[in-house]
Coordinates of C-alpha atoms and ligand atoms in Angstrom, one line a residue:
M16 CA 0.0 0.0 0.0
G17 CA 2.8 2.3 1.1
K18 CA 4.7 1.6 -2.1
K19 CA 1.6 2.3 -4.2
E20 CA 1.2 5.6 -2.6
S21 CA 4.7 6.6 -3.1
N22 CA 4.4 5.7 -6.7
K23 CA 1.3 7.9 -7.0
D24 CA 3.2 10.7 -5.3
R25 CA 6.0 10.4 -7.8
M26 CA 3.5 10.4 -10.7
K27 CA 1.9 13.6 -9.2
K28 CA 5.3 15.2 -8.9
K29 CA 6.1 14.3 -12.5
K30 CA 2.9 15.9 -13.6
V31 CA 3.7 19.0 -11.6
S32 CA 7.2 19.2 -13.0
A33 CA 5.9 18.6 -16.5
I34 CA 3.6 21.6 -16.2
K35 CA 6.3 23.7 -14.5
N36 CA 8.8 22.8 -17.1
N37 CA 6.5 23.7 -19.9
L38 CA 5.6 27.0 -18.3
Y39 CA 9.3 27.6 -17.8
F40 CA 9.9 27.2 -21.5
L41 CA 6.9 29.3 -22.4
R42 CA 8.4 32.1 -20.2
L43 CA 11.7 31.7 -22.0
I44 CA 10.0 32.1 -25.4
W45 CA 7.9 34.9 -24.1
G46 CA 11.2 36.7 -23.2
I47 CA 12.3 36.4 -26.8
S48 CA 9.1 36.9 -28.7
P49 CA 5.9 37.6 -26.7
S50 CA 3.9 38.0 -30.0
R51 CA 4.8 34.5 -31.1
V52 CA 3.3 33.0 -27.9
I53 CA 0.2 35.1 -28.2
Y54 CA -0.4 34.5 -32.0
N55 CA 0.3 30.8 -31.5
F56 CA -2.4 30.6 -28.9
V57 CA -4.8 32.6 -31.1
N58 CA -4.1 30.4 -34.1
V59 CA -4.7 27.1 -32.3
F60 CA -7.8 28.5 -30.6
F61 CA -9.1 29.7 -34.0
D62 CA -8.6 26.2 -35.3
F63 CA -10.5 24.5 -32.6
A64 CA -13.2 27.1 -32.5
M65 CA -13.8 26.8 -36.3
W66 CA -13.9 23.0 -36.0
T67 CA -16.4 23.1 -33.2
F68 CA -18.5 25.7 -35.0
Y69 CA -18.7 23.8 -38.2
S70 CA -19.3 20.3 -36.7
V71 CA -21.9 21.4 -34.2
T72 CA -23.3 24.9 -34.3
F73 CA -23.4 25.2 -38.1
M74 CA -25.1 21.8 -38.5
Q75 CA -27.5 22.5 -35.6
F76 CA -28.5 25.8 -37.2
L77 CA -28.8 24.6 -40.8
F78 CA -30.6 21.3 -40.1
G79 CA -32.7 23.0 -37.4
A80 CA -33.7 25.8 -39.8
G81 CA -36.8 23.9 -41.0
E82 CA -37.8 22.8 -37.5
N83 CA -37.4 26.3 -36.1
M84 CA -39.1 27.9 -39.1
R85 CA -36.2 30.3 -39.8
S86 CA -36.6 32.7 -42.7
F87 CA -34.5 32.5 -45.8
T88 CA -32.7 35.8 -44.9
E89 CA -31.9 34.5 -41.5
V90 CA -30.3 31.4 -43.0
A91 CA -28.5 33.4 -45.7
I92 CA -27.0 35.8 -43.1
F93 CA -25.9 32.9 -41.0
I94 CA -24.2 31.3 -44.0
W95 CA -22.5 34.5 -44.9
F96 CA -21.3 34.9 -41.4
A97 CA -19.9 31.4 -41.4
V98 CA -18.1 32.0 -44.7
A99 CA -16.6 35.3 -43.4
L100 CA -15.5 33.6 -40.2
S101 CA -13.8 30.8 -42.1
M102 CA -12.1 33.3 -44.5
G103 CA -10.9 35.4 -41.6
A104 CA -9.5 32.4 -39.7
N105 CA -7.8 30.9 -42.8
T106 CA -6.2 34.2 -43.8
F107 CA -4.9 34.6 -40.3
S108 CA -3.6 31.1 -40.3
A109 CA -1.9 31.5 -43.7
W110 CA -0.2 34.7 -42.6
Y111 CA 0.8 33.1 -39.3
Q112 CA 2.2 29.9 -40.8
N113 CA 3.9 31.4 -43.8
C114 CA 5.1 34.8 -42.8
F115 CA 5.2 35.1 -39.0
V116 CA 6.4 31.6 -37.9
P117 CA 9.4 31.4 -40.3
R118 CA 10.6 34.8 -39.2
T119 CA 10.2 34.3 -35.4
D120 CA 11.6 30.8 -35.7
I121 CA 14.9 32.2 -36.8
Q122 CA 14.8 34.9 -34.1
I123 CA 14.0 32.3 -31.4
H124 CA 16.6 29.9 -32.7
Y125 CA 19.3 32.6 -32.7
E126 CA 18.5 33.9 -29.3
L127 CA 18.1 30.5 -27.6
N128 CA 21.5 29.4 -29.0
A129 CA 23.1 32.7 -28.0
M130 CA 21.9 32.0 -24.5
L131 CA 23.3 28.5 -24.6
F132 CA 26.6 29.7 -26.0
Q133 CA 26.8 32.3 -23.3
K134 CA 26.1 29.7 -20.6
V135 CA 28.4 27.0 -22.0
Q136 CA 31.4 29.3 -21.6
T137 CA 30.9 29.5 -17.9
V138 CA 30.6 25.8 -17.4
D139 CA 33.5 24.1 -15.7
L140 CA 35.9 22.2 -18.0
S141 CA 35.5 19.2 -15.8
C142 CA 31.9 19.0 -17.0
Y143 CA 33.1 18.0 -20.5
E144 CA 34.6 14.9 -18.9
N145 CA 31.3 13.9 -17.5
P146 CA 29.4 12.1 -20.2
E147 CA 26.1 12.6 -18.5
F148 CA 26.5 16.3 -18.4
Y149 CA 27.8 16.4 -22.0
N150 CA 24.8 14.5 -23.2
T151 CA 22.5 16.9 -21.3
Y152 CA 24.1 19.8 -22.9
T153 CA 24.3 18.5 -26.4
K154 CA 20.7 17.3 -26.2
A155 CA 19.5 20.7 -24.8
A156 CA 21.4 22.6 -27.5
V157 CA 20.3 20.5 -30.4
E158 CA 16.7 20.3 -29.4
A159 CA 16.2 23.8 -28.0
S160 CA 14.9 25.4 -31.1
E161 CA 13.4 22.2 -32.6
R162 CA 11.1 21.8 -29.6
T163 CA 9.9 25.4 -29.5
K164 CA 7.1 24.8 -32.0
S165 CA 6.1 21.6 -30.2
V166 CA 6.0 23.2 -26.8
L167 CA 4.0 26.2 -28.0
D168 CA 1.6 24.2 -30.1
N169 CA 0.9 21.5 -27.5
C170 CA 0.4 23.9 -24.6
A171 CA -2.2 25.8 -26.7
K172 CA -3.7 22.6 -28.0
V173 CA -4.3 21.2 -24.5
M174 CA -6.3 24.2 -23.6
A175 CA -8.2 24.6 -26.9
A176 CA -8.9 20.9 -27.2
F177 CA -10.2 20.7 -23.6
L178 CA -12.5 23.7 -24.0
S179 CA -13.9 22.7 -27.4
S180 CA -14.4 19.1 -26.5
F181 CA -16.1 20.2 -23.3
F182 CA -18.5 22.3 -25.4
V183 CA -19.2 19.5 -27.9
I184 CA -19.8 16.9 -25.2
W185 CA -22.1 19.3 -23.4
T186 CA -24.1 19.9 -26.6
M187 CA -24.3 16.2 -27.2
C188 CA -25.4 15.4 -23.6
S189 CA -28.1 18.1 -23.9
I190 CA -29.5 16.0 -26.8
T191 CA -29.2 12.7 -25.0
P192 CA -27.3 11.7 -21.9
W193 CA -26.4 8.4 -23.7
A194 CA -23.8 10.4 -25.6
L195 CA -21.6 10.4 -22.5
V196 CA -21.3 6.6 -22.7
F197 CA -19.9 6.7 -26.2
V198 CA -17.5 9.5 -25.4
A199 CA -16.4 8.2 -22.0
L200 CA -15.9 4.5 -22.8
P201 CA -13.5 5.0 -25.7
L202 CA -11.8 7.8 -23.8
V203 CA -11.1 5.7 -20.7
G204 CA -10.1 2.7 -22.8
N205 CA -7.8 4.9 -24.9
L206 CA -6.2 6.5 -21.9
F207 CA -5.3 3.1 -20.7
V208 CA -4.2 1.7 -24.0
G209 CA -2.5 5.0 -24.9
K210 CA -0.4 4.8 -21.8
K211 CA 0.7 1.3 -22.6
L212 CA 1.5 2.3 -26.1
G213 CA 3.4 5.3 -24.9
K214 CA 5.4 3.1 -22.6
V215 CA 6.2 0.7 -25.5
L216 CA 7.4 3.6 -27.7
Y217 CA 9.5 4.9 -24.9
D218 CA 11.0 1.5 -24.3
I219 CA 11.9 1.2 -28.0
E220 CA 13.5 4.5 -27.9
Q221 CA 15.5 3.8 -24.8
E222 CA 16.6 0.4 -26.0
S223 CA 17.8 1.9 -29.3
I224 CA 19.9 4.7 -27.8
P225 CA 23.2 2.8 -27.5
A226 CA 22.9 1.5 -31.1
K227 CA 21.9 5.0 -32.3
R228 CA 24.9 6.5 -30.6
R229 CA 27.2 4.1 -32.4
M230 CA 25.5 4.9 -35.7
D231 CA 25.9 8.6 -35.0
Y232 CA 29.6 8.1 -34.2
V233 CA 30.2 6.3 -37.6
N234 CA 28.3 9.1 -39.4
R235 CA 30.5 11.7 -37.8
V236 CA 33.7 9.9 -38.5
V237 CA 32.9 9.2 -42.1
Y238 CA 32.2 12.8 -42.9
F239 CA 34.9 14.5 -40.7
R240 CA 37.9 15.6 -42.5
K241 CA 40.1 14.7 -39.6
Y242 CA 39.6 11.0 -40.2
S243 CA 39.6 11.1 -44.0
G244 CA 43.3 10.2 -44.4
E245 CA 43.1 7.1 -42.2
L246 CA 39.9 6.1 -43.9
R247 CA 41.4 6.2 -47.3
L248 CA 44.7 4.7 -46.5
T249 CA 43.7 1.8 -44.3
N250 CA 40.9 -0.7 -43.9
V251 CA 39.6 1.0 -40.8
F252 CA 36.4 1.6 -42.7
C253 CA 35.6 -2.1 -42.4
I254 CA 35.6 -1.7 -38.6
L255 CA 33.3 1.3 -38.9
R256 CA 31.0 -0.5 -41.3
N257 CA 30.7 -3.4 -38.9
I258 CA 29.9 -1.1 -36.0
Y259 CA 27.2 0.5 -38.2
K260 CA 25.8 -2.8 -39.4
T261 CA 25.6 -4.4 -35.9
A262 CA 24.0 -1.2 -34.6
M263 CA 21.5 -1.2 -37.3
E264 CA 20.7 -4.9 -36.8
E265 CA 20.2 -4.2 -33.1
T266 CA 17.8 -1.3 -33.9
I267 CA 15.8 -3.6 -36.2
A268 CA 15.8 -6.4 -33.6
T269 CA 14.4 -3.9 -31.0
A270 CA 11.7 -2.8 -33.4
R271 CA 10.8 -6.5 -34.0
K272 CA 10.8 -7.3 -30.4
F273 CA 8.1 -4.8 -29.7
A274 CA 6.2 -5.1 -33.0
F275 CA 3.5 -7.5 -31.8
K276 CA 2.7 -5.5 -28.7
R277 CA 2.7 -2.3 -30.6
S278 CA 0.3 -3.4 -33.3
F279 CA -2.0 -5.2 -30.9
L280 CA -2.3 -2.0 -28.8
S281 CA -2.9 0.1 -32.0
I282 CA -5.7 -2.3 -33.1
V283 CA -7.3 -2.1 -29.7
K284 CA -7.1 1.6 -29.9
S285 CA -8.9 1.8 -33.2
V286 CA -11.6 -0.6 -32.2
L287 CA -12.3 1.5 -29.1
M288 CA -12.5 4.7 -31.1
Y289 CA -14.2 3.6 -34.2
V290 CA -16.4 0.6 -33.2
L291 CA -17.3 1.5 -29.6
G292 CA -17.2 5.3 -30.2
F293 CA -18.4 6.3 -33.6
E294 CA -20.6 3.3 -34.6
G295 CA -22.0 3.0 -31.1
M296 CA -23.1 6.6 -31.1
W297 CA -24.5 6.3 -34.7
V298 CA -26.6 3.2 -33.8
C299 CA -27.8 4.8 -30.6
A300 CA -28.7 8.1 -32.5
A301 CA -30.5 6.1 -35.2
V302 CA -32.5 4.2 -32.7
L303 CA -33.5 7.4 -30.8
A304 CA -34.5 9.1 -34.1
I305 CA -36.6 6.1 -35.3
R306 CA -38.4 6.2 -31.9
G307 CA -38.9 9.9 -32.4
R308 CA -37.0 10.9 -29.3
I309 CA -34.7 13.2 -31.2
S310 CA -35.2 15.4 -34.3
L311 CA -33.3 15.2 -37.6
S312 CA -31.1 18.2 -36.7
E313 CA -30.2 16.5 -33.4
L314 CA -29.4 13.3 -35.2
V315 CA -27.0 15.1 -37.6
V316 CA -25.4 16.9 -34.7
L317 CA -24.8 13.7 -32.8
V318 CA -23.4 11.9 -35.8
N319 CA -21.0 14.7 -36.6
A320 CA -20.2 15.6 -33.0
I321 CA -19.0 12.1 -32.0
V322 CA -16.5 12.1 -34.8
S323 CA -15.2 15.6 -33.9
V324 CA -15.1 15.1 -30.2
S325 CA -13.2 11.8 -30.6
W326 CA -10.6 13.5 -32.7
M327 CA -10.4 16.4 -30.3
L328 CA -9.9 14.1 -27.4
N329 CA -7.3 12.2 -29.4
D330 CA -5.6 15.5 -30.0
L331 CA -5.8 16.4 -26.4
E332 CA -4.2 13.1 -25.4
N333 CA -1.4 13.5 -28.0
A334 CA -0.8 17.0 -26.9
L335 CA -0.6 15.9 -23.3
S336 CA 1.8 13.2 -24.1
S337 CA 4.0 15.6 -26.1
I338 CA 3.9 18.0 -23.1
F339 CA 5.3 15.2 -21.0
S340 CA 8.0 14.2 -23.4
N341 CA 8.9 17.9 -23.9
A342 CA 9.1 18.2 -20.2
F343 CA 12.0 15.8 -20.1
F344 CA 13.9 17.8 -22.6
I345 CA 13.1 21.1 -20.8
E346 CA 14.4 19.5 -17.7
N347 CA 17.7 19.1 -19.5
L348 CA 17.7 22.7 -20.5
R349 CA 16.8 23.9 -17.1
Q350 CA 19.5 21.8 -15.5
F351 CA 22.0 23.2 -18.0
F352 CA 20.9 26.8 -17.4
G353 CA 20.7 26.2 -13.7
Y354 CA 24.2 24.7 -13.5
V355 CA 26.3 26.5 -10.9
P356 CA 29.9 26.3 -12.0
K357 CA 32.5 25.4 -9.3
I358 CA 34.9 27.9 -10.9
D359 CA 32.5 30.8 -11.2
E360 CA 33.8 33.2 -13.8
S361 CA 31.4 35.9 -12.7
A362 CA 32.3 35.7 -9.1
G363 CA 34.6 38.7 -9.2
G364 CA 37.4 39.0 -6.7
K365 CA 40.7 40.8 -6.3
E366 CA 42.5 42.4 -9.2
P367 CA 45.6 40.4 -9.8
P368 CA 48.9 42.4 -9.8
Q369 CA 50.3 43.5 -13.1
Q370 CA 53.7 42.2 -12.1
V371 CA 53.9 38.6 -11.3
D372 CA 56.9 37.9 -9.0
S373 CA 56.2 34.3 -8.0
I374 CA 53.8 31.5 -8.4
E375 CA 53.9 28.8 -5.7
F376 CA 52.4 25.4 -5.6
K377 CA 51.8 24.3 -2.0
N378 CA 51.0 20.6 -1.4
V379 CA 49.0 20.6 -4.6
S380 CA 47.2 17.3 -5.5
F381 CA 44.7 16.9 -8.3
R382 CA 42.4 14.2 -9.4
Y383 CA 40.2 14.4 -12.5
A384 CA 36.5 14.0 -11.8
G385 CA 35.5 10.3 -11.7
Q386 CA 39.1 9.2 -11.6
E387 CA 40.7 7.3 -8.7
K388 CA 44.3 8.0 -9.7
Y389 CA 45.8 11.3 -8.8
A390 CA 47.1 13.1 -11.9
L391 CA 49.2 15.3 -9.6
Q392 CA 50.4 14.4 -6.1
N393 CA 51.6 16.7 -3.4
I394 CA 53.4 19.1 -5.7
N395 CA 55.6 21.8 -4.0
L396 CA 57.4 24.2 -6.3
T397 CA 57.9 27.9 -6.9
L398 CA 58.2 29.7 -10.2
Y399 CA 59.9 33.1 -10.3
R400 CA 59.7 36.2 -12.5
G401 CA 62.6 36.4 -15.0
V402 CA 63.3 32.7 -14.8
R403 CA 62.6 30.3 -17.6
H404 CA 61.2 27.1 -16.2
A405 CA 60.9 23.8 -18.0
L406 CA 58.6 21.0 -17.1
V407 CA 59.7 17.6 -18.4
G408 CA 58.5 14.1 -18.0
I409 CA 57.2 11.3 -20.1
N410 CA 53.6 11.3 -21.5
G411 CA 51.0 11.1 -18.9
S412 CA 53.3 12.4 -16.1
G413 CA 51.0 15.3 -15.3
K414 CA 52.6 18.2 -17.1
S415 CA 49.6 19.5 -19.0
T416 CA 47.5 19.0 -15.8
L417 CA 49.8 21.3 -13.9
I418 CA 49.5 24.0 -16.7
K419 CA 45.7 23.6 -16.6
L420 CA 45.7 24.2 -12.8
L421 CA 47.7 27.3 -13.4
M422 CA 45.1 28.5 -15.9
R423 CA 42.4 27.7 -13.4
F424 CA 40.7 25.4 -15.8
Y425 CA 40.5 23.2 -12.7
D426 CA 41.1 24.0 -9.0
P427 CA 43.4 21.7 -7.0
T428 CA 41.7 18.8 -5.2
E429 CA 44.0 19.6 -2.3
G430 CA 46.6 22.3 -1.6
V431 CA 46.8 25.8 -2.9
I432 CA 48.5 27.8 -5.7
L433 CA 49.7 31.2 -4.6
L434 CA 50.4 34.1 -6.9
N435 CA 52.6 36.7 -5.2
G436 CA 51.6 34.9 -2.0
V437 CA 47.8 35.1 -2.6
D438 CA 45.6 32.1 -3.3
I439 CA 44.8 32.4 -7.0
R440 CA 41.1 31.6 -6.2
E441 CA 40.9 35.0 -4.6
Y442 CA 41.6 36.8 -7.8
D443 CA 39.0 37.8 -10.4
I444 CA 39.3 34.9 -12.8
K445 CA 39.0 36.8 -16.0
Q446 CA 41.6 39.3 -15.0
Y447 CA 43.8 36.5 -13.7
R448 CA 43.7 34.7 -17.0
Q449 CA 44.5 37.9 -18.8
R450 CA 47.8 37.8 -17.0
I451 CA 48.7 34.6 -18.8
G452 CA 49.7 34.1 -22.4
A453 CA 49.4 30.4 -23.2
A454 CA 49.9 28.0 -26.1
F455 CA 48.2 24.7 -25.4
Q456 CA 49.3 21.3 -26.5
D457 CA 45.9 20.5 -28.1
F458 CA 45.4 24.0 -29.5
A459 CA 42.7 24.8 -32.1
L460 CA 42.8 27.3 -34.9
F461 CA 39.5 28.9 -35.7
A462 CA 37.9 29.6 -39.1
A463 CA 38.9 33.3 -38.7
T464 CA 41.7 35.5 -40.0
V465 CA 45.3 34.9 -39.0
L466 CA 45.1 38.1 -37.0
E467 CA 42.1 37.1 -35.1
N468 CA 43.6 33.7 -34.5
V469 CA 46.6 35.3 -32.8
L470 CA 44.6 37.9 -30.8
L471 CA 41.7 35.5 -30.2
R472 CA 39.4 38.5 -30.3
E473 CA 38.5 41.1 -32.9
S474 CA 41.4 43.4 -33.8
E475 CA 40.3 46.9 -32.6
D476 CA 43.1 49.2 -33.6
S477 CA 46.6 49.4 -35.1
I478 CA 48.1 48.6 -31.7
D479 CA 46.4 45.3 -31.7
R480 CA 47.6 44.7 -35.3
E481 CA 51.1 45.6 -34.4
A482 CA 51.1 43.3 -31.4
A483 CA 49.9 40.4 -33.5
V484 CA 52.3 41.1 -36.2
N485 CA 55.2 41.2 -33.7
A486 CA 54.1 38.0 -32.2
L487 CA 54.0 36.3 -35.6
K488 CA 57.4 37.6 -36.3
N489 CA 58.7 36.3 -33.1
S490 CA 57.2 32.9 -33.6
D491 CA 59.0 32.8 -37.0
V492 CA 55.9 32.5 -39.1
Y493 CA 55.5 36.0 -40.4
D494 CA 57.4 35.4 -43.6
K495 CA 55.0 32.7 -44.5
I496 CA 52.0 34.9 -43.7
Q497 CA 53.4 37.6 -45.9
T498 CA 53.2 35.2 -48.9
L499 CA 49.4 34.8 -48.4
R500 CA 47.1 36.8 -50.5
Y501 CA 45.6 39.0 -47.8
K502 CA 48.6 38.6 -45.5
E503 CA 47.5 38.5 -41.8
D504 CA 43.9 39.2 -42.9
T505 CA 43.8 35.9 -44.7
L506 CA 41.1 33.5 -43.6
L507 CA 42.3 30.3 -42.1
T508 CA 40.7 27.0 -43.2
R509 CA 38.5 26.5 -46.2
E510 CA 35.5 26.0 -44.0
F511 CA 33.6 29.0 -45.5
D512 CA 35.8 30.5 -48.1
N513 CA 37.6 29.0 -51.0
E514 CA 40.3 31.6 -50.6
G515 CA 41.0 30.4 -47.1
V516 CA 44.3 28.7 -46.5
E517 CA 45.3 25.5 -44.8
L518 CA 48.6 25.7 -43.0
S519 CA 51.0 22.9 -42.2
G520 CA 51.2 21.4 -38.7
G521 CA 54.4 23.4 -37.9
E522 CA 52.9 26.7 -39.2
R523 CA 49.8 26.1 -37.2
Q524 CA 51.8 25.6 -34.1
K525 CA 53.8 28.7 -34.6
I526 CA 50.5 30.7 -34.8
A527 CA 49.5 29.0 -31.5
I528 CA 52.8 30.1 -30.0
A529 CA 52.3 33.7 -31.3
R530 CA 49.1 33.8 -29.2
A531 CA 51.1 33.4 -26.0
F532 CA 53.1 36.5 -26.8
A533 CA 50.5 38.7 -28.5
G534 CA 48.8 39.8 -25.2
Q535 CA 52.1 40.8 -23.6
A536 CA 51.1 38.9 -20.5
P537 CA 53.6 38.7 -17.6
V538 CA 53.2 34.9 -17.4
V539 CA 53.8 32.7 -20.4
L540 CA 52.8 29.0 -20.4
L541 CA 53.7 26.9 -23.4
D542 CA 52.6 23.3 -23.4
E543 CA 54.7 21.3 -25.8
P544 CA 54.8 24.3 -28.2
S545 CA 57.2 22.5 -30.5
S546 CA 55.8 19.0 -30.9
A547 CA 54.9 19.6 -34.6
L548 CA 58.2 21.3 -35.4
D549 CA 61.2 19.6 -36.8
P550 CA 64.3 19.5 -34.5
I551 CA 66.0 22.5 -36.1
A552 CA 62.8 24.6 -36.1
E553 CA 62.3 23.5 -32.5
Y554 CA 65.8 24.6 -31.4
K555 CA 65.3 28.0 -33.1
M556 CA 61.9 28.3 -31.4
F557 CA 63.3 27.7 -28.0
E558 CA 65.9 30.3 -28.5
I559 CA 63.3 32.8 -29.6
I560 CA 61.1 32.0 -26.7
A561 CA 64.0 32.2 -24.3
Q562 CA 64.9 35.7 -25.6
L563 CA 61.3 36.9 -25.4
C564 CA 60.9 35.7 -21.9
E565 CA 64.2 37.0 -20.7
G566 CA 64.0 40.4 -22.4
E567 CA 60.7 41.2 -20.8
H568 CA 61.3 39.5 -17.4
K569 CA 58.4 37.2 -17.9
L570 CA 57.6 34.3 -15.7
S571 CA 57.6 31.4 -18.2
V572 CA 57.0 27.7 -18.1
I573 CA 57.7 25.5 -21.1
V574 CA 56.5 22.0 -21.2
S575 CA 58.5 19.6 -23.3
H576 CA 59.2 15.9 -23.5
R577 CA 62.4 16.6 -25.3
M578 CA 65.1 17.0 -22.6
S579 CA 67.5 18.7 -25.0
S580 CA 65.1 21.6 -25.5
A581 CA 64.5 21.9 -21.8
A582 CA 68.2 22.1 -21.2
A583 CA 68.2 25.8 -22.3
C584 CA 66.0 26.8 -19.4
E585 CA 67.3 27.9 -16.1
K586 CA 65.2 25.8 -13.9
I587 CA 63.9 22.3 -14.7
F588 CA 61.2 20.3 -13.0
V589 CA 61.0 16.6 -13.6
L590 CA 57.6 15.0 -13.2
E591 CA 56.9 11.3 -13.1
N592 CA 53.6 9.7 -12.4
G593 CA 52.1 12.9 -11.1
K594 CA 55.0 13.5 -8.6
L595 CA 57.7 16.0 -8.7
L596 CA 60.8 13.9 -8.9
E597 CA 63.7 16.3 -9.3
Q598 CA 64.3 20.1 -9.7
G599 CA 67.3 22.2 -10.5
S600 CA 69.4 23.6 -13.4
H601 CA 70.5 21.4 -16.3
A602 CA 74.0 21.2 -14.8
E603 CA 72.7 20.4 -11.3
L604 CA 70.4 17.7 -12.6
L605 CA 73.1 16.1 -14.8
A606 CA 75.4 16.1 -11.8
A607 CA 72.8 14.5 -9.6
N608 CA 72.7 11.7 -12.2
G609 CA 69.1 10.8 -11.6
T610 CA 66.1 10.4 -13.8
Y611 CA 66.8 13.6 -15.7
A612 CA 70.4 12.7 -16.5
Y613 CA 69.3 9.2 -17.6
M614 CA 66.5 10.6 -19.9
F615 CA 68.7 13.3 -21.3
H616 CA 71.5 10.9 -22.3
K617 CA 69.1 8.4 -23.7
Q618 CA 67.3 10.9 -25.8
A619 CA 70.5 12.6 -27.0
R620 CA 71.6 9.1 -28.2
N621 CA 68.3 8.5 -30.0
Y622 CA 68.6 11.8 -31.8
Q623 CA 72.0 11.0 -33.0
T624 CA 71.1 7.6 -34.3
E625 CA 67.5 7.9 -35.4
E626 CA 67.2 11.4 -36.7
G627 CA 70.6 11.7 -38.5
G628 CA 72.6 13.6 -36.0
Y629 CA 70.4 16.5 -34.9
D630 CA 72.0 16.5 -31.5
V631 CA 70.8 19.7 -29.9
Ligands
ADP728 P1 51.2 15.0 -19.8 O1 50.8 16.3 -20.3 O2 52.4 14.9 -18.9 O3 51.4 14.0 -21.0 P2 48.6 14.9 -18.6 O4 48.7 16.0 -17.5 O5 47.9 15.3 -19.8 O6 50.1 14.4 -18.9 O7 47.9 13.7 -17.9 C1 48.3 13.2 -16.6 C2 47.3 12.0 -16.3 O8 46.0 12.5 -16.1 C3 47.3 10.9 -17.3 O9 47.3 9.7 -16.6 C4 46.1 11.2 -18.0 O10 45.5 10.0 -18.5 C5 45.2 11.8 -17.0 N1 44.3 12.7 -17.6 C6 44.6 13.8 -18.4 N2 43.5 14.5 -18.7 C7 42.5 13.9 -18.2 C8 41.1 14.1 -18.2 N3 40.5 15.1 -18.8 N4 40.3 13.2 -17.5 C9 40.8 12.2 -16.8 N5 42.1 11.9 -16.8 C10 42.9 12.7 -17.5
MG729 MG1 50.6 17.1 -22.1

C-alpha cells in the first residue's frame, strides 16, 4: 500500500514538474518573442473554434432551420457569417504559418542558441569529462529550437482541445445523456491503451539509444575531414561498417521485439475509437431518431459531433503526451541553465597584480572527476619572474594538468596555488587569465583570419595589429604569412571560403605560439609548443622563446618531453607519475645523475642515431 502511494506521489510530482517545465519554456520564449506566444495561442484556438463551430453549431442551425421555421434571410445571413468567419481564420492562419512563424523561428533559434553559447562558456571544463553532463548539454542545445514549436503548439492545443471538446460533449449530452457513454468508454479505454502504447514507444527509444549513438559516431567519423586520411589509406572503414551494421541490426531487432505488442495495442485503440465510439453513437442516435426521441437536426449533430469530439480528445491526449515528453527535454535545458559552476567566472574578486613575481604550488594534488588515480600528487614548487622554467617528463606524467591548474581550468583537489603569496582563487578569474599568455598542446585554430587567430578576439586598432604582427614575427611564421594573398587578414581554413588557406602542422603551431606573446602577459605558459616542429625549427623556437621571456622579465613555463630543449631553461622540474621527482638547473640535474640525467643521455643518443645527427 505504502509503495503504491509513493508511486502515486511520484506520478503527481512528475505531472507538476511537466507543467512547471512547460511553463518555464513558455516564459523563455515569451522573453524572446511575446507575440509568437500570443499568436500561436490565437491560431490554435481559432482552429478548434472553427472546428467546433462547423461540426456542431453550423449543423445545428442549418438542419434545425426547418424545424425552427427560420426565414431565408436569416439562413443566408448565417451562412455569410460562417463564410466570413472561415475566410478570416484561414487568412490569419496562412499569414501566421507562412510569414510570421518562419521569421520568429529564426529569431528564437538565434536567441536561444546565443543563451546556450553564453552559458556553456561559464561551465567548468570538468563537465566536459562527465558524459552525462555532456549529453545533457548537447541534447539541450540540439533540441532547444526544434522543440519550440512543439511546446507552444501543444500547450495551446491542450487548452483549446479541452475547451472545445467540453463544449461539444455538453451539446451532445443536452440532446441525449447516452452520448456520455460513447464518449467516455473509448476515452477511458484509450487513456489506458495510450499509456501502454506510450510506454512501448519509450522502451523502443531507450533500447535503441546505445545503437543510435554508435551509428551517430560512424556518421560523424565518415564525414569529418580529420579522419579522411586514415579512412582512405587503411581498412579501418571495415571496422566502422561493422559497427554501423551491428548497430542497425540491433535497432531492427528492437523494433521487431516490440512489433506485436505495438500493433496489438494500436488495433485495440482503433476498435475502441471507431467501433465503440463512432458506430455505437450512430446506432444509438438512429434508434433514438426512429423512436422519435430526437429530431433530424439532433441526429445530424450527434453523428457529426461524435467524430469531432473523438478526434479532439485524441488531439488532447497526444498534446498531453507531447507535453510530458517535452518536459524531459526542458528539464535538461533547465539543468543546464541552472548549473552553478565550481569555478565561477562571474564571481569577481581581487584584481591580480600587473607584475607577477612568483607562483607557488603548495602541497597541490589533483584528481580528474571520476578518476581514482591522482594526476598530480603533493606538488611543491615555486616559479619566479625572469626565470625560464621547463617542465619535463614522459607522456601522462602530469605536465599538462599542472598547466591547466595554473590557468584555473580546474582547481586543485588539495593544496593551494599562490600568486605573489595570494591564493589564485581570490583573484577575479577573467583578469587572472589575462595575466597569462598560453599555447596549449591541443590548441585549435578557428575559421577566422590569421590576425584574429593570434589575438583571439577582434582586432580593434593598429596597436592590436602591431602586437599580433610582432608575435607572428617572433614565432617565426610572419614570412610565411606575408606570402598569403591577404597577409595577416587571410582567412584560415576553407570552411567557409575557397580563398581560405590551410597551413602545415608546424605553421599552425607557430600561430598558436604567437598567441602566447600577443597579449604581452607577464606569465607565459607553453605546453609542448614545438611538438609539430622539426628539430631545427624546434631549437630555433626555444631560442626565440628564451629571448622573449628574458628580455621582458616574464615568468615562463615551457613543457617539453624533449630533454634537449629543456636544457636551455634555467630551472627544470621533472615530473613522473604525477609526482615532482627532481628540480634544478641542467648542470645540477646532470650532476645528480638521476632520472633527468638518464633521460637526457638516452634521448640525445636517440637523436644522433634515429634522426641523423640533430643533437641539440
Ligand atoms: P602529460 O601532459 O604529462 O602528458 P597529462 O597532464 O595530460 O600528462 O595527464 C596526466 C594524467 O592524467 C594521465 O594519466 C592522463 O591519463 C590523466 N588525464 C589527463 N586528462 C584527463 C582528463 N581530462 N580526464 C581524466 N584523466 C585525465
Ligand atoms: Mg601534455
